[in-house]
Amino acid sequence: MKIAVLGTGGGGRAHAAKLLELGHKVFVGTRDPEATLTRTEPDMMGNPPYGQWLADHPGLTLLSFGEAAAAADELVINGIDGHNAVAALSDIADQLAGKTLVDYAVPFIYNPDVEHPWPTPWGVMPKLDPVDTDSLGEQIQRALPKTRVVKSFVTQEQSTVVDPKAIGGGDHTMFVAGDHADAKQAVTDLLKSYGWSDILDLGPLVCARGMEMYAHMHSAIGFGLGQQSGGHFGIKVVR
Ligand SMILES: NC(=O)c1ccc[n+]([C@@H]2O[C@H](COP(=O)([O-])OP(=O)(O)OC[C@H]3O[C@@H](n4cnc5c(N)ncnc54)[C@H](OP(=O)(O)O)[C@@H]3O)[C@@H](O)[C@H]2O)c1
């Protein structure tokens, strides 16, 4: 399949590399391909400059967000920073029309000015906006009425999403939510190709609220496990 991955961060890289390995033709979206390729500094998460990473992954095609979305047959993965995703995706609504968009972004606001900050090893915990009565997934669906939005992947590190068997032999749970059954099926099929066997359909896209709010719990579990987990752990719904 021709699949687009919008985003050059660590998560987007994990999906792009895995999809390439699975034999797909992968189009990666960025704001400005030339600017992205000329970066020489690691990104804010410490990932090496994209051009350097790309040299180790021949076969990937780097395009603008709109060109990458247009190149996909059906499936587009959103890995654009959550705070900027609605604006960036709205700009390419025409190229996304008729396609399935699987969104794993978290609507984090970094450096929030809060009365009782939650200190983390890397600063104050970002806050979520929207939260509780809305979600980024729903905002994206409202902005893109001709696109079928599915929220998934968001409850894990993306390196684990593309390689679930690296944790507990793969015996953990992945969630999907969305208002379009065919789109959820397409995402479920992709997850199975990544190696997932326990995929729980939470129902309509409103369930994206819970998945996004889980981000704080995911961080807390990571801090609780400490260095040894390296952010790599799974959650399982036992039933
Ligand atoms: N990494 C993970 O394992 C993981 C796990 C769960 C959830 N998430 C969430 O998923 C989202 C993506 O995470 P990530 O780590 O893959 O990447 P990221 O570093 O959070 O975001 C990188 C992407 O966001 C784009 N971007 C940044 N500012 C922008 C702006 N003002 N306008 C348009 N685009 C902008 C960048 O564009 P350029 O390419 O042009 O630089 C880049 O493609 C985040 O919300 C994150 O919290 C990540």
GROMACS .gro file of C-alpha atoms and ligand atoms in nm:
model
  287
    1MET     CA    1   0.000   0.000   0.000
    2LYS     CA    2   0.098   0.363  -0.035
    3ILE     CA    3   0.082   0.502   0.320
    4ALA     CA    4   0.155   0.856   0.441
    5VAL     CA    5   0.313   0.933   0.778
    6LEU     CA    6   0.271   1.300   0.867
    7GLY     CA    7   0.549   1.383   1.109
    8THR     CA    8   0.926   1.356   1.140
    9GLY     CA    9   0.945   1.311   1.519
   10GLY     CA   10   1.038   0.990   1.699
   11GLY     CA   11   0.690   0.841   1.660
   12GLY     CA   12   0.664   0.917   1.290
   13ARG     CA   13   1.009   0.764   1.237
   14ALA     CA   14   0.903   0.443   1.413
   15HIS     CA   15   0.598   0.404   1.187
   16ALA     CA   16   0.780   0.501   0.867
   17ALA     CA   17   1.062   0.251   0.929
   18LYS     CA   18   0.822  -0.032   1.019
   19LEU     CA   19   0.592   0.030   0.722
   20LEU     CA   20   0.893   0.026   0.491
   21GLU     CA   21   1.006  -0.303   0.646
   22LEU     CA   22   0.655  -0.445   0.585
   23GLY     CA   23   0.689  -0.363   0.215
   24HIS     CA   24   0.470  -0.052   0.192
   25LYS     CA   25   0.557   0.256  -0.010
   26VAL     CA   26   0.593   0.527   0.254
   27PHE     CA   27   0.552   0.903   0.207
   28VAL     CA   28   0.666   1.110   0.505
   29GLY     CA   29   0.519   1.457   0.553
   30THR     CA   30   0.699   1.758   0.700
   31ARG     CA   31   0.639   2.136   0.689
   32ASP     CA   32   0.927   2.211   0.453
   33PRO     CA   33   1.130   1.914   0.324
   34GLU     CA   34   1.435   2.124   0.240
   35ALA     CA   35   1.444   2.287   0.584
   36THR     CA   36   1.395   1.948   0.752
   37LEU     CA   37   1.685   1.797   0.557
   38THR     CA   38   1.922   2.082   0.638
   39ARG     CA   39   1.875   2.056   1.017
   40THR     CA   40   2.191   1.965   1.199
   41GLU     CA   41   2.069   1.962   1.561
   42PRO     CA   42   1.876   1.682   1.737
   43ASP     CA   43   1.502   1.756   1.787
   44MET     CA   44   1.356   1.844   2.128
   45MET     CA   45   1.330   1.476   2.223
   46GLY     CA   46   1.696   1.418   2.134
   47ASN     CA   47   1.630   1.235   1.805
   48PRO     CA   48   1.913   1.284   1.554
   49PRO     CA   49   1.861   1.531   1.266
   50TYR     CA   50   1.611   1.391   1.017
   51GLY     CA   51   1.849   1.390   0.720
   52GLN     CA   52   2.093   1.176   0.916
   53TRP     CA   53   1.816   0.931   1.012
   54LEU     CA   54   1.679   0.925   0.656
   55ALA     CA   55   2.018   0.825   0.517
   56ASP     CA   56   1.983   0.502   0.717
   57HIS     CA   57   1.633   0.441   0.577
   58PRO     CA   58   1.660   0.451   0.199
   59GLY     CA   59   1.327   0.409   0.026
   60LEU     CA   60   1.133   0.668   0.226
   61THR     CA   61   1.006   0.971   0.035
   62LEU     CA   62   1.006   1.305   0.221
   63LEU     CA   63   0.741   1.552   0.100
   64SER     CA   64   0.535   1.841   0.234
   65PHE     CA   65   0.242   1.742   0.459
   66GLY     CA   66  -0.006   1.799   0.173
   67GLU     CA   67   0.197   1.613  -0.089
   68ALA     CA   68   0.245   1.316   0.142
   69ALA     CA   69  -0.128   1.298   0.226
   70ALA     CA   70  -0.216   1.320  -0.144
   71ALA     CA   71   0.024   1.034  -0.225
   72ALA     CA   72  -0.146   0.787   0.013
   73ASP     CA   73  -0.401   0.547  -0.137
   74GLU     CA   74  -0.614   0.533   0.172
   75LEU     CA   75  -0.426   0.539   0.501
   76VAL     CA   76  -0.256   0.840   0.660
   77ILE     CA   77  -0.093   0.842   1.006
   78ASN     CA   78  -0.092   1.169   1.199
   79GLY     CA   79   0.227   1.226   1.396
   80ILE     CA   80   0.216   1.607   1.400
   81ASP     CA   81   0.276   1.765   1.742
   82GLY     CA   82  -0.064   1.769   1.916
   83HIS     CA   83  -0.074   2.143   1.983
   84ASN     CA   84  -0.032   2.222   1.612
   85ALA     CA   85  -0.213   1.928   1.453
   86VAL     CA   86  -0.560   2.079   1.393
   87ALA     CA   87  -0.420   2.385   1.213
   88ALA     CA   88  -0.171   2.184   1.007
   89LEU     CA   89  -0.428   1.919   0.909
   90SER     CA   90  -0.698   2.178   0.829
   91ASP     CA   91  -0.459   2.329   0.574
   92ILE     CA   92  -0.449   1.998   0.385
   93ALA     CA   93  -0.816   1.900   0.423
   94ASP     CA   94  -0.857   1.849   0.046
   95GLN     CA   95  -0.565   1.605   0.027
   96LEU     CA   96  -0.706   1.411   0.326
   97ALA     CA   97  -1.065   1.395   0.195
   98GLY     CA   98  -1.191   1.039   0.149
   99LYS     CA   99  -0.899   0.888   0.346
  100THR     CA  100  -0.858   0.725   0.685
  101LEU     CA  101  -0.649   0.929   0.928
  102VAL     CA  102  -0.517   0.748   1.232
  103ASP     CA  103  -0.421   0.998   1.498
  104TYR     CA  104  -0.183   0.924   1.786
  105ALA     CA  105  -0.108   1.283   1.888
  106VAL     CA  106  -0.149   1.411   2.245
  107PRO     CA  107  -0.275   1.770   2.286
  108PHE     CA  108   0.007   1.866   2.522
  109ILE     CA  109   0.079   2.229   2.609
  110TYR     CA  110   0.440   2.250   2.720
  111ASN     CA  111   0.562   2.481   2.998
  112PRO     CA  112   0.217   2.546   3.145
  113ASP     CA  113   0.197   2.817   3.407
  114VAL     CA  114   0.019   2.627   3.683
  115GLU     CA  115  -0.019   2.683   4.051
  116HIS     CA  116   0.082   2.331   4.149
  117PRO     CA  117   0.325   2.207   3.886
  118TRP     CA  118   0.395   1.837   3.847
  119PRO     CA  119   0.774   1.813   3.839
  120THR     CA  120   0.917   1.549   3.611
  121PRO     CA  121   1.276   1.452   3.531
  122TRP     CA  122   1.248   1.676   3.223
  123GLY     CA  123   1.061   1.975   3.364
  124VAL     CA  124   0.699   2.052   3.448
  125MET     CA  125   0.447   1.799   3.317
  126PRO     CA  126   0.270   1.947   3.013
  127LYS     CA  127  -0.103   2.011   3.047
  128LEU     CA  128  -0.370   1.878   2.815
  129ASP     CA  129  -0.586   2.109   2.604
  130PRO     CA  130  -0.850   2.009   2.508
  131VAL     CA  131  -0.931   1.773   2.792
  132ASP     CA  132  -1.229   1.609   2.960
  133THR     CA  133  -1.513   1.758   2.752
  134ASP     CA  134  -1.341   1.736   2.413
  135SER     CA  135  -1.036   1.572   2.258
  136LEU     CA  136  -0.784   1.636   1.985
  137GLY     CA  137  -0.921   1.338   1.793
  138GLU     CA  138  -1.271   1.492   1.791
  139GLN     CA  139  -1.133   1.835   1.699
  140ILE     CA  140  -0.953   1.682   1.402
  141GLN     CA  141  -1.268   1.498   1.290
  142ARG     CA  142  -1.473   1.821   1.311
  143ALA     CA  143  -1.206   2.004   1.108
  144LEU     CA  144  -1.198   1.724   0.847
  145PRO     CA  145  -1.558   1.612   0.787
  146LYS     CA  146  -1.462   1.429   0.465
  147THR     CA  147  -1.192   1.222   0.640
  148ARG     CA  148  -1.249   0.915   0.860
  149VAL     CA  149  -1.055   0.978   1.182
  150VAL     CA  150  -0.951   0.692   1.409
  151LYS     CA  151  -0.778   0.749   1.743
  152SER     CA  152  -0.528   0.476   1.823
  153PHE     CA  153  -0.162   0.408   1.913
  154VAL     CA  154  -0.169   0.696   2.165
  155THR     CA  155  -0.147   0.486   2.481
  156GLN     CA  156   0.204   0.359   2.401
  157GLU     CA  157   0.547   0.469   2.292
  158GLN     CA  158   0.535   0.440   1.914
  159SER     CA  159   0.843   0.217   1.919
  160THR     CA  160   0.625  -0.029   2.114
  161VAL     CA  161   0.323   0.025   1.886
  162VAL     CA  162   0.525  -0.095   1.587
  163ASP     CA  163   0.685  -0.380   1.782
  164PRO     CA  164   0.436  -0.502   2.047
  165LYS     CA  165   0.612  -0.835   2.093
  166ALA     CA  166   0.910  -0.652   2.242
  167ILE     CA  167   0.703  -0.623   2.564
  168GLY     CA  168   0.568  -0.930   2.745
  169GLY     CA  169   0.572  -1.130   2.422
  170GLY     CA  170   0.299  -0.895   2.289
  171ASP     CA  171   0.046  -0.987   2.560
  172HIS     CA  172  -0.095  -0.637   2.610
  173THR     CA  173  -0.382  -0.426   2.481
  174MET     CA  174  -0.414  -0.165   2.205
  175PHE     CA  175  -0.723   0.053   2.167
  176VAL     CA  176  -0.906   0.200   1.868
  177ALA     CA  177  -1.195   0.451   1.865
  178GLY     CA  178  -1.377   0.622   1.580
  179ASP     CA  179  -1.711   0.686   1.416
  180HIS     CA  180  -1.639   0.489   1.095
  181ALA     CA  181  -1.636   0.109   1.114
  182ASP     CA  182  -1.447   0.061   0.786
  183ALA     CA  183  -1.173   0.300   0.898
  184LYS     CA  184  -1.138   0.124   1.234
  185GLN     CA  185  -1.109  -0.206   1.045
  186ALA     CA  186  -0.828  -0.062   0.830
  187VAL     CA  187  -0.641   0.050   1.143
  188THR     CA  188  -0.704  -0.285   1.312
  189ASP     CA  189  -0.557  -0.463   1.007
  190LEU     CA  190  -0.251  -0.238   1.024
  191LEU     CA  191  -0.210  -0.313   1.397
  192LYS     CA  192  -0.232  -0.687   1.328
  193SER     CA  193   0.042  -0.649   1.068
  194TYR     CA  194   0.253  -0.481   1.341
  195GLY     CA  195   0.197  -0.791   1.557
  196TRP     CA  196  -0.092  -0.687   1.784
  197SER     CA  197  -0.340  -0.956   1.885
  198ASP     CA  198  -0.540  -0.784   2.164
  199ILE     CA  199  -0.706  -0.485   1.995
  200LEU     CA  200  -1.000  -0.340   2.186
  201ASP     CA  201  -1.256  -0.130   1.995
  202LEU     CA  202  -1.370   0.129   2.251
  203GLY     CA  203  -1.653   0.254   2.025
  204PRO     CA  204  -1.710   0.609   1.897
  205LEU     CA  205  -1.448   0.880   1.864
  206VAL     CA  206  -1.563   1.043   2.188
  207CYS     CA  207  -1.356   0.769   2.357
  208ALA     CA  208  -1.046   0.952   2.232
  209ARG     CA  209  -1.091   1.169   2.544
  210GLY     CA  210  -1.000   0.880   2.772
  211MET     CA  211  -0.713   0.767   2.553
  212GLU     CA  212  -0.560   1.115   2.545
  213MET     CA  213  -0.612   1.172   2.919
  214TYR     CA  214  -0.430   0.843   2.981
  215ALA     CA  215  -0.114   1.029   2.873
  216HIS     CA  216  -0.065   1.151   3.230
  217MET     CA  217  -0.102   0.798   3.365
  218HIS     CA  218   0.138   0.668   3.102
  219SER     CA  219   0.396   0.922   3.217
  220ALA     CA  220   0.335   0.839   3.584
  221ILE     CA  221   0.381   0.466   3.521
  222GLY     CA  222   0.700   0.541   3.330
  223PHE     CA  223   0.836   0.748   3.620
  224GLY     CA  224   0.730   0.475   3.864
  225LEU     CA  225   0.916   0.208   3.669
  226GLY     CA  226   1.220   0.432   3.648
  227GLN     CA  227   1.514   0.407   3.415
  228GLN     CA  228   1.486   0.034   3.366
  229SER     CA  229   1.167   0.062   3.157
  230GLY     CA  230   1.303   0.325   2.919
  231GLY     CA  231   0.938   0.414   2.853
  232HIS     CA  232   0.876   0.064   2.723
  233PHE     CA  233   0.588  -0.112   2.894
  234GLY     CA  234   0.243  -0.233   2.804
  235ILE     CA  235  -0.102  -0.218   2.961
  236LYS     CA  236  -0.341  -0.508   2.951
  237VAL     CA  237  -0.716  -0.514   2.999
  238VAL     CA  238  -0.768  -0.842   3.184
  239ARG     CA  239  -1.114  -0.994   3.129
  240LIG     N1  240   0.674   0.963   2.022
  240LIG     C1  241   0.591   0.878   2.081
  240LIG     O1  242   0.626   0.762   2.109
  240LIG     C2  243   0.451   0.922   2.114
  240LIG     C3  244   0.368   0.836   2.184
  240LIG     C4  245   0.235   0.871   2.208
  240LIG     C5  246   0.191   0.996   2.166
  240LIG     N2  247   0.276   1.082   2.104
  240LIG     C6  248   0.226   1.214   2.061
  240LIG     O2  249   0.221   1.214   1.919
  240LIG     C7  250   0.253   1.343   1.866
  240LIG     C8  251   0.372   1.330   1.772
  240LIG     O3  252   0.480   1.282   1.847
  240LIG     P1  253   0.621   1.250   1.779
  240LIG     O4  254   0.712   1.219   1.891
  240LIG     O5  255   0.606   1.153   1.669
  240LIG     O6  256   0.662   1.390   1.711
  240LIG     P2  257   0.678   1.538   1.773
  240LIG     O7  258   0.824   1.564   1.790
  240LIG     O8  259   0.588   1.560   1.887
  240LIG     O9  260   0.622   1.625   1.649
  240LIG     C9  261   0.697   1.633   1.533
  240LIG    C10  262   0.614   1.681   1.418
  240LIG    O10  263   0.532   1.793   1.451
  240LIG    C11  264   0.549   1.892   1.349
  240LIG     N3  265   0.528   2.026   1.401
  240LIG    C12  266   0.587   2.083   1.510
  240LIG     N4  267   0.544   2.211   1.524
  240LIG    C13  268   0.460   2.235   1.420
  240LIG    C14  269   0.386   2.349   1.377
  240LIG     N5  270   0.391   2.466   1.445
  240LIG     N6  271   0.309   2.336   1.267
  240LIG    C15  272   0.304   2.221   1.198
  240LIG     N7  273   0.372   2.108   1.233
  240LIG    C16  274   0.449   2.117   1.342
  240LIG    C17  275   0.693   1.874   1.302
  240LIG    O11  276   0.704   1.926   1.171
  240LIG     P3  277   0.844   1.924   1.094
  240LIG    O12  278   0.856   1.786   1.037
  240LIG    O13  279   0.829   2.028   0.990
  240LIG    O14  280   0.951   1.955   1.195
  240LIG    C18  281   0.709   1.724   1.305
  240LIG    O15  282   0.671   1.664   1.184
  240LIG    C19  283   0.279   1.432   1.988
  240LIG    O16  284   0.158   1.498   2.019
  240LIG    C20  285   0.314   1.333   2.097
  240LIG    O17  286   0.284   1.383   2.225
  240LIG    C21  287   0.405   1.048   2.076
   0.00000   0.00000   0.00000
